[in-house]
Amino acid sequence: MRRLLSVALFTVSAAIAHAHLPPRDIAVPESQVKDVFFGYVVGILLQDEPLDVNGENLLAMFPEFADGSGQVPFHEMTRMVRTPGSRGAEITLELKDQLNYPVPVDILGYHPGMVISSPRLVFDEREYVPSDRDFGAVWLEWLRDGELAIDFDGWLDVLLGSWVDDVNVQLLAVAEYQSRWYILLGGDTPGGGWITGVYDLQSSRIVVRPPPALRLLGAELAGAGPRVSHSETRDE
């Protein structure tokens, strides 16, 4: 029994030592980012913090999402790692299995589609300087390994036309524009084009018709390639 307890204590201690979880108060205020977990992620980016956690770690920090009501599938997450480097960071997300998860936004009263993800995703992160100087910090997360797609319901494609389309995701971007935080999601459409969706983090909603500057940023990113050149990254 004593040996069993020792092994159990060692296992728990090793798990705690392995996890690196920045404190919750690193998050930007809810007045800036409505969803507290997304606010936490923005805070990690601002502070360039390393991260090495699993879904249980995050649910312990954010118990309000234990019922599955959050916009992130914590229960499916086995590991999330952010490793800062000299010229950016690498982010790895590992899931229990292939993910089919309702689109984590509300349009017209419900979640109109599915997020489809492979069990492992790896992103290369870089800071980016847009041509429009009204932007503050911008981080690009280029998908290097794995598959991530959004399949919107057919009626929404018809209703909103070119403003919304199914997408094979190549890029996520977190951007501050005129003191407001946004997520941009860019990728290839079934027709072979590029589309960039915009999500307003302050109001937690999709921006169907984003400001011209955000549309222009999306166009810039479409031509930036899978890796941002050193001339486009911020000075170290």
PDB file of C-alpha atoms in Angstrom:
ATOM      1  CA  MET A   1       0.000   0.000   0.000  1.00  0.00           C
ATOM      2  CA  ARG A   2       2.813   2.406   0.912  1.00  0.00           C
ATOM      3  CA  ARG A   3       4.512   1.702  -2.444  1.00  0.00           C
ATOM      4  CA  LEU A   4       1.219   2.235  -4.275  1.00  0.00           C
ATOM      5  CA  LEU A   5       0.704   5.568  -2.529  1.00  0.00           C
ATOM      6  CA  SER A   6       4.277   6.597  -3.339  1.00  0.00           C
ATOM      7  CA  VAL A   7       3.758   5.790  -7.015  1.00  0.00           C
ATOM      8  CA  ALA A   8       0.474   7.686  -7.034  1.00  0.00           C
ATOM      9  CA  LEU A   9       2.027  10.735  -5.393  1.00  0.00           C
ATOM     10  CA  PHE A  10       4.961  10.638  -7.807  1.00  0.00           C
ATOM     11  CA  THR A  11       2.592  10.449 -10.786  1.00  0.00           C
ATOM     12  CA  VAL A  12       0.554  13.408  -9.565  1.00  0.00           C
ATOM     13  CA  SER A  13       3.692  15.418  -8.786  1.00  0.00           C
ATOM     14  CA  ALA A  14       5.148  14.669 -12.215  1.00  0.00           C
ATOM     15  CA  ALA A  15       1.928  15.737 -13.908  1.00  0.00           C
ATOM     16  CA  ILE A  16       1.879  19.007 -11.977  1.00  0.00           C
ATOM     17  CA  ALA A  17       5.538  19.648 -12.722  1.00  0.00           C
ATOM     18  CA  HIS A  18       4.989  18.906 -16.419  1.00  0.00           C
ATOM     19  CA  ALA A  19       2.094  21.337 -16.746  1.00  0.00           C
ATOM     20  CA  HIS A  20       2.867  24.997 -17.263  1.00  0.00           C
ATOM     21  CA  LEU A  21      -0.261  27.040 -16.755  1.00  0.00           C
ATOM     22  CA  PRO A  22      -0.007  30.838 -16.594  1.00  0.00           C
ATOM     23  CA  PRO A  23      -2.340  32.362 -13.965  1.00  0.00           C
ATOM     24  CA  ARG A  24      -5.894  33.231 -14.919  1.00  0.00           C
ATOM     25  CA  ASP A  25      -5.352  36.911 -14.193  1.00  0.00           C
ATOM     26  CA  ILE A  26      -3.059  37.162 -17.211  1.00  0.00           C
ATOM     27  CA  ALA A  27      -6.247  37.448 -19.286  1.00  0.00           C
ATOM     28  CA  VAL A  28      -7.272  40.756 -20.803  1.00  0.00           C
ATOM     29  CA  PRO A  29     -10.430  42.222 -19.176  1.00  0.00           C
ATOM     30  CA  GLU A  30     -13.860  40.896 -20.159  1.00  0.00           C
ATOM     31  CA  SER A  31     -14.713  44.427 -21.292  1.00  0.00           C
ATOM     32  CA  GLN A  32     -12.222  43.812 -24.135  1.00  0.00           C
ATOM     33  CA  VAL A  33     -12.733  40.081 -24.771  1.00  0.00           C
ATOM     34  CA  LYS A  34     -16.109  38.694 -23.733  1.00  0.00           C
ATOM     35  CA  ASP A  35     -15.145  35.009 -23.568  1.00  0.00           C
ATOM     36  CA  VAL A  36     -12.833  34.562 -20.579  1.00  0.00           C
ATOM     37  CA  PHE A  37     -10.807  31.759 -22.165  1.00  0.00           C
ATOM     38  CA  PHE A  38     -10.196  33.724 -25.354  1.00  0.00           C
ATOM     39  CA  GLY A  39      -9.189  36.646 -23.126  1.00  0.00           C
ATOM     40  CA  TYR A  40      -6.735  34.294 -21.423  1.00  0.00           C
ATOM     41  CA  VAL A  41      -5.244  33.304 -24.784  1.00  0.00           C
ATOM     42  CA  VAL A  42      -4.818  36.958 -25.798  1.00  0.00           C
ATOM     43  CA  GLY A  43      -3.075  37.589 -22.470  1.00  0.00           C
ATOM     44  CA  ILE A  44      -0.668  34.704 -23.119  1.00  0.00           C
ATOM     45  CA  LEU A  45       0.173  36.145 -26.542  1.00  0.00           C
ATOM     46  CA  LEU A  46       0.711  39.625 -25.131  1.00  0.00           C
ATOM     47  CA  GLN A  47       3.086  38.299 -22.467  1.00  0.00           C
ATOM     48  CA  ASP A  48       4.681  35.700 -24.794  1.00  0.00           C
ATOM     49  CA  GLU A  49       4.107  33.028 -22.136  1.00  0.00           C
ATOM     50  CA  PRO A  50       4.887  29.325 -22.620  1.00  0.00           C
ATOM     51  CA  LEU A  51       1.991  26.928 -22.095  1.00  0.00           C
ATOM     52  CA  ASP A  52       1.837  23.160 -21.546  1.00  0.00           C
ATOM     53  CA  VAL A  53      -1.527  21.935 -20.298  1.00  0.00           C
ATOM     54  CA  ASN A  54      -4.375  19.522 -20.901  1.00  0.00           C
ATOM     55  CA  GLY A  55      -8.129  19.936 -20.844  1.00  0.00           C
ATOM     56  CA  GLU A  56      -8.376  18.981 -17.168  1.00  0.00           C
ATOM     57  CA  ASN A  57      -5.874  21.700 -16.212  1.00  0.00           C
ATOM     58  CA  LEU A  58      -7.906  24.278 -18.108  1.00  0.00           C
ATOM     59  CA  LEU A  59     -11.239  23.122 -16.685  1.00  0.00           C
ATOM     60  CA  ALA A  60      -9.787  23.407 -13.177  1.00  0.00           C
ATOM     61  CA  MET A  61      -8.916  27.017 -13.988  1.00  0.00           C
ATOM     62  CA  PHE A  62     -12.205  27.700 -15.796  1.00  0.00           C
ATOM     63  CA  PRO A  63     -14.789  25.618 -13.879  1.00  0.00           C
ATOM     64  CA  GLU A  64     -17.611  27.623 -15.454  1.00  0.00           C
ATOM     65  CA  PHE A  65     -17.053  25.562 -18.627  1.00  0.00           C
ATOM     66  CA  ALA A  66     -17.201  22.143 -16.925  1.00  0.00           C
ATOM     67  CA  ASP A  67     -20.751  21.627 -18.229  1.00  0.00           C
ATOM     68  CA  GLY A  68     -19.542  21.853 -21.833  1.00  0.00           C
ATOM     69  CA  SER A  69     -21.030  25.297 -22.389  1.00  0.00           C
ATOM     70  CA  GLY A  70     -17.754  26.921 -23.473  1.00  0.00           C
ATOM     71  CA  GLN A  71     -16.731  27.749 -27.014  1.00  0.00           C
ATOM     72  CA  VAL A  72     -13.686  25.448 -26.759  1.00  0.00           C
ATOM     73  CA  PRO A  73     -13.935  21.607 -26.492  1.00  0.00           C
ATOM     74  CA  PHE A  74     -11.887  21.272 -23.290  1.00  0.00           C
ATOM     75  CA  HIS A  75     -13.163  17.723 -22.676  1.00  0.00           C
ATOM     76  CA  GLU A  76     -11.644  16.575 -25.990  1.00  0.00           C
ATOM     77  CA  MET A  77      -8.245  18.184 -25.394  1.00  0.00           C
ATOM     78  CA  THR A  78      -5.363  15.947 -24.288  1.00  0.00           C
ATOM     79  CA  ARG A  79      -2.597  18.528 -24.589  1.00  0.00           C
ATOM     80  CA  MET A  80      -2.033  22.143 -25.637  1.00  0.00           C
ATOM     81  CA  VAL A  81       1.534  23.454 -25.875  1.00  0.00           C
ATOM     82  CA  ARG A  82       2.897  26.874 -26.790  1.00  0.00           C
ATOM     83  CA  THR A  83       6.677  27.046 -27.109  1.00  0.00           C
ATOM     84  CA  PRO A  84       8.113  30.544 -27.661  1.00  0.00           C
ATOM     85  CA  GLY A  85      11.258  30.860 -29.762  1.00  0.00           C
ATOM     86  CA  SER A  86      13.619  33.542 -30.975  1.00  0.00           C
ATOM     87  CA  ARG A  87      11.492  34.388 -34.009  1.00  0.00           C
ATOM     88  CA  GLY A  88       8.004  33.330 -32.987  1.00  0.00           C
ATOM     89  CA  ALA A  89       6.398  30.329 -31.354  1.00  0.00           C
ATOM     90  CA  GLU A  90       5.036  26.884 -32.072  1.00  0.00           C
ATOM     91  CA  ILE A  91       1.588  25.825 -30.884  1.00  0.00           C
ATOM     92  CA  THR A  92       0.540  22.174 -30.750  1.00  0.00           C
ATOM     93  CA  LEU A  93      -2.993  21.006 -29.986  1.00  0.00           C
ATOM     94  CA  GLU A  94      -3.654  17.303 -29.377  1.00  0.00           C
ATOM     95  CA  LEU A  95      -7.183  15.887 -29.167  1.00  0.00           C
ATOM     96  CA  LYS A  96      -8.564  12.507 -28.122  1.00  0.00           C
ATOM     97  CA  ASP A  97      -9.762  11.766 -31.659  1.00  0.00           C
ATOM     98  CA  GLN A  98     -10.888  13.493 -34.822  1.00  0.00           C
ATOM     99  CA  LEU A  99     -13.108  16.356 -33.739  1.00  0.00           C
ATOM    100  CA  ASN A 100     -16.585  17.164 -35.016  1.00  0.00           C
ATOM    101  CA  TYR A 101     -17.724  20.113 -32.926  1.00  0.00           C
ATOM    102  CA  PRO A 102     -20.505  22.671 -33.413  1.00  0.00           C
ATOM    103  CA  VAL A 103     -19.281  25.999 -34.765  1.00  0.00           C
ATOM    104  CA  PRO A 104     -18.470  27.900 -31.529  1.00  0.00           C
ATOM    105  CA  VAL A 105     -20.438  30.993 -32.480  1.00  0.00           C
ATOM    106  CA  ASP A 106     -24.100  31.873 -32.523  1.00  0.00           C
ATOM    107  CA  ILE A 107     -25.693  32.996 -35.791  1.00  0.00           C
ATOM    108  CA  LEU A 108     -29.429  33.663 -35.893  1.00  0.00           C
ATOM    109  CA  GLY A 109     -29.956  31.752 -32.670  1.00  0.00           C
ATOM    110  CA  TYR A 110     -27.995  28.538 -33.135  1.00  0.00           C
ATOM    111  CA  HIS A 111     -24.637  27.039 -34.189  1.00  0.00           C
ATOM    112  CA  PRO A 112     -24.856  26.754 -37.987  1.00  0.00           C
ATOM    113  CA  GLY A 113     -22.276  24.140 -38.883  1.00  0.00           C
ATOM    114  CA  MET A 114     -19.406  21.992 -37.683  1.00  0.00           C
ATOM    115  CA  VAL A 115     -15.717  22.403 -36.954  1.00  0.00           C
ATOM    116  CA  ILE A 116     -13.802  19.350 -38.203  1.00  0.00           C
ATOM    117  CA  SER A 117     -10.263  18.767 -36.954  1.00  0.00           C
ATOM    118  CA  SER A 118      -7.623  16.065 -37.130  1.00  0.00           C
ATOM    119  CA  PRO A 119      -6.425  14.753 -33.735  1.00  0.00           C
ATOM    120  CA  ARG A 120      -3.230  16.823 -33.914  1.00  0.00           C
ATOM    121  CA  LEU A 121      -2.676  20.384 -35.120  1.00  0.00           C
ATOM    122  CA  VAL A 122       0.620  22.280 -35.229  1.00  0.00           C
ATOM    123  CA  PHE A 123       0.791  26.030 -35.884  1.00  0.00           C
ATOM    124  CA  ASP A 124       3.756  28.289 -36.602  1.00  0.00           C
ATOM    125  CA  GLU A 125       3.223  31.618 -34.847  1.00  0.00           C
ATOM    126  CA  ARG A 126       4.659  34.947 -35.983  1.00  0.00           C
ATOM    127  CA  GLU A 127       3.967  38.565 -35.185  1.00  0.00           C
ATOM    128  CA  TYR A 128       2.949  40.568 -38.235  1.00  0.00           C
ATOM    129  CA  VAL A 129       2.985  44.234 -39.178  1.00  0.00           C
ATOM    130  CA  PRO A 130       0.019  45.149 -41.428  1.00  0.00           C
ATOM    131  CA  SER A 131       0.288  47.984 -43.920  1.00  0.00           C
ATOM    132  CA  ASP A 132      -2.475  49.845 -42.024  1.00  0.00           C
ATOM    133  CA  ARG A 133      -0.901  51.440 -38.949  1.00  0.00           C
ATOM    134  CA  ASP A 134      -4.251  51.621 -37.138  1.00  0.00           C
ATOM    135  CA  PHE A 135      -3.564  48.018 -36.147  1.00  0.00           C
ATOM    136  CA  GLY A 136      -1.894  47.204 -32.864  1.00  0.00           C
ATOM    137  CA  ALA A 137      -0.514  43.741 -32.192  1.00  0.00           C
ATOM    138  CA  VAL A 138      -1.193  41.042 -34.792  1.00  0.00           C
ATOM    139  CA  TRP A 139      -0.219  37.378 -34.409  1.00  0.00           C
ATOM    140  CA  LEU A 140      -0.424  34.875 -37.254  1.00  0.00           C
ATOM    141  CA  GLU A 141      -0.902  31.168 -36.602  1.00  0.00           C
ATOM    142  CA  TRP A 142      -0.145  29.252 -39.820  1.00  0.00           C
ATOM    143  CA  LEU A 143      -1.320  25.623 -39.825  1.00  0.00           C
ATOM    144  CA  ARG A 144       1.791  23.526 -40.509  1.00  0.00           C
ATOM    145  CA  ASP A 145       0.559  20.040 -39.656  1.00  0.00           C
ATOM    146  CA  GLY A 146      -2.935  18.573 -39.475  1.00  0.00           C
ATOM    147  CA  GLU A 147      -6.295  19.453 -40.970  1.00  0.00           C
ATOM    148  CA  LEU A 148      -8.874  21.974 -39.778  1.00  0.00           C
ATOM    149  CA  ALA A 149     -12.083  22.823 -41.616  1.00  0.00           C
ATOM    150  CA  ILE A 150     -15.412  24.553 -41.061  1.00  0.00           C
ATOM    151  CA  ASP A 151     -18.500  23.175 -42.776  1.00  0.00           C
ATOM    152  CA  PHE A 152     -21.339  25.693 -42.604  1.00  0.00           C
ATOM    153  CA  ASP A 153     -24.950  24.635 -43.106  1.00  0.00           C
ATOM    154  CA  GLY A 154     -26.028  24.910 -46.737  1.00  0.00           C
ATOM    155  CA  TRP A 155     -28.827  27.399 -46.114  1.00  0.00           C
ATOM    156  CA  LEU A 156     -26.354  29.834 -44.526  1.00  0.00           C
ATOM    157  CA  ASP A 157     -24.107  29.649 -47.600  1.00  0.00           C
ATOM    158  CA  VAL A 158     -27.130  30.589 -49.703  1.00  0.00           C
ATOM    159  CA  LEU A 159     -28.373  33.325 -47.347  1.00  0.00           C
ATOM    160  CA  LEU A 160     -25.059  35.137 -46.925  1.00  0.00           C
ATOM    161  CA  GLY A 161     -23.505  34.317 -50.286  1.00  0.00           C
ATOM    162  CA  SER A 162     -19.822  35.167 -50.640  1.00  0.00           C
ATOM    163  CA  TRP A 163     -19.646  36.510 -47.073  1.00  0.00           C
ATOM    164  CA  VAL A 164     -19.735  32.966 -45.643  1.00  0.00           C
ATOM    165  CA  ASP A 165     -18.373  29.766 -47.209  1.00  0.00           C
ATOM    166  CA  ASP A 166     -16.979  26.412 -46.152  1.00  0.00           C
ATOM    167  CA  VAL A 167     -13.254  26.676 -45.564  1.00  0.00           C
ATOM    168  CA  ASN A 168     -10.175  24.490 -45.174  1.00  0.00           C
ATOM    169  CA  VAL A 169      -8.338  26.561 -42.601  1.00  0.00           C
ATOM    170  CA  GLN A 170      -4.745  27.607 -43.321  1.00  0.00           C
ATOM    171  CA  LEU A 171      -4.410  30.536 -40.928  1.00  0.00           C
ATOM    172  CA  LEU A 172      -5.679  31.980 -37.670  1.00  0.00           C
ATOM    173  CA  ALA A 173      -4.811  35.552 -36.745  1.00  0.00           C
ATOM    174  CA  VAL A 174      -5.383  37.492 -33.532  1.00  0.00           C
ATOM    175  CA  ALA A 175      -5.463  41.214 -34.254  1.00  0.00           C
ATOM    176  CA  GLU A 176      -6.027  44.434 -32.339  1.00  0.00           C
ATOM    177  CA  TYR A 177      -7.633  47.097 -34.511  1.00  0.00           C
ATOM    178  CA  GLN A 178      -8.635  50.495 -33.128  1.00  0.00           C
ATOM    179  CA  SER A 179      -8.415  49.115 -29.556  1.00  0.00           C
ATOM    180  CA  ARG A 180     -10.744  46.193 -30.358  1.00  0.00           C
ATOM    181  CA  TRP A 181      -9.696  42.527 -30.571  1.00  0.00           C
ATOM    182  CA  TYR A 182     -10.563  40.246 -33.489  1.00  0.00           C
ATOM    183  CA  ILE A 183      -9.810  36.740 -34.699  1.00  0.00           C
ATOM    184  CA  LEU A 184      -9.368  36.283 -38.442  1.00  0.00           C
ATOM    185  CA  LEU A 185      -9.684  32.828 -39.957  1.00  0.00           C
ATOM    186  CA  GLY A 186      -8.366  32.344 -43.481  1.00  0.00           C
ATOM    187  CA  GLY A 187      -8.287  29.421 -45.837  1.00  0.00           C
ATOM    188  CA  ASP A 188      -9.260  27.772 -49.087  1.00  0.00           C
ATOM    189  CA  THR A 189     -12.872  27.458 -50.231  1.00  0.00           C
ATOM    190  CA  PRO A 190     -14.358  24.525 -52.195  1.00  0.00           C
ATOM    191  CA  GLY A 191     -14.248  26.701 -55.321  1.00  0.00           C
ATOM    192  CA  GLY A 192     -10.501  27.178 -55.039  1.00  0.00           C
ATOM    193  CA  GLY A 193     -10.536  30.748 -53.732  1.00  0.00           C
ATOM    194  CA  TRP A 194      -9.426  32.279 -50.446  1.00  0.00           C
ATOM    195  CA  ILE A 195     -11.814  33.559 -47.801  1.00  0.00           C
ATOM    196  CA  THR A 196     -11.162  35.324 -44.507  1.00  0.00           C
ATOM    197  CA  GLY A 197     -13.760  35.260 -41.743  1.00  0.00           C
ATOM    198  CA  VAL A 198     -13.713  37.810 -38.934  1.00  0.00           C
ATOM    199  CA  TYR A 199     -14.803  37.218 -35.336  1.00  0.00           C
ATOM    200  CA  ASP A 200     -15.244  40.124 -32.908  1.00  0.00           C
ATOM    201  CA  LEU A 201     -13.879  39.064 -29.518  1.00  0.00           C
ATOM    202  CA  GLN A 202     -15.460  41.965 -27.657  1.00  0.00           C
ATOM    203  CA  SER A 203     -19.001  41.009 -28.670  1.00  0.00           C
ATOM    204  CA  SER A 204     -18.361  37.274 -29.318  1.00  0.00           C
ATOM    205  CA  ARG A 205     -19.931  37.290 -32.764  1.00  0.00           C
ATOM    206  CA  ILE A 206     -19.027  36.762 -36.401  1.00  0.00           C
ATOM    207  CA  VAL A 207     -18.652  40.029 -38.293  1.00  0.00           C
ATOM    208  CA  VAL A 208     -20.549  39.380 -41.522  1.00  0.00           C
ATOM    209  CA  ARG A 209     -19.393  42.627 -43.143  1.00  0.00           C
ATOM    210  CA  PRO A 210     -16.102  43.590 -41.482  1.00  0.00           C
ATOM    211  CA  PRO A 211     -14.526  47.058 -41.672  1.00  0.00           C
ATOM    212  CA  PRO A 212     -12.509  47.674 -44.857  1.00  0.00           C
ATOM    213  CA  ALA A 213      -9.206  47.550 -42.937  1.00  0.00           C
ATOM    214  CA  LEU A 214      -9.930  44.010 -41.732  1.00  0.00           C
ATOM    215  CA  ARG A 215     -10.905  42.921 -45.240  1.00  0.00           C
ATOM    216  CA  LEU A 216      -7.644  44.376 -46.553  1.00  0.00           C
ATOM    217  CA  LEU A 217      -5.702  42.555 -43.835  1.00  0.00           C
ATOM    218  CA  GLY A 218      -7.365  39.321 -44.939  1.00  0.00           C
ATOM    219  CA  ALA A 219      -6.253  39.995 -48.509  1.00  0.00           C
ATOM    220  CA  GLU A 220      -2.697  40.699 -47.313  1.00  0.00           C
ATOM    221  CA  LEU A 221      -2.603  37.415 -45.445  1.00  0.00           C
ATOM    222  CA  ALA A 222      -3.871  35.496 -48.473  1.00  0.00           C
ATOM    223  CA  GLY A 223      -0.731  36.559 -50.308  1.00  0.00           C
ATOM    224  CA  ALA A 224       1.659  36.180 -47.396  1.00  0.00           C
ATOM    225  CA  GLY A 225       2.259  32.479 -47.970  1.00  0.00           C
ATOM    226  CA  PRO A 226       2.379  29.687 -45.393  1.00  0.00           C
ATOM    227  CA  ARG A 227       5.322  31.354 -43.625  1.00  0.00           C
ATOM    228  CA  VAL A 228       5.690  35.075 -43.044  1.00  0.00           C
ATOM    229  CA  SER A 229       8.995  36.395 -44.363  1.00  0.00           C
ATOM    230  CA  HIS A 230      11.452  37.974 -41.914  1.00  0.00           C
ATOM    231  CA  SER A 231      10.823  41.379 -43.490  1.00  0.00           C
ATOM    232  CA  GLU A 232       7.182  41.160 -42.410  1.00  0.00           C
ATOM    233  CA  THR A 233       7.824  40.148 -38.805  1.00  0.00           C
ATOM    234  CA  ARG A 234       8.279  42.632 -35.987  1.00  0.00           C
ATOM    235  CA  ASP A 235      11.826  43.452 -34.958  1.00  0.00           C
ATOM    236  CA  GLU A 236      13.053  41.181 -32.205  1.00  0.00           C
TER     237      GLU A 236
END
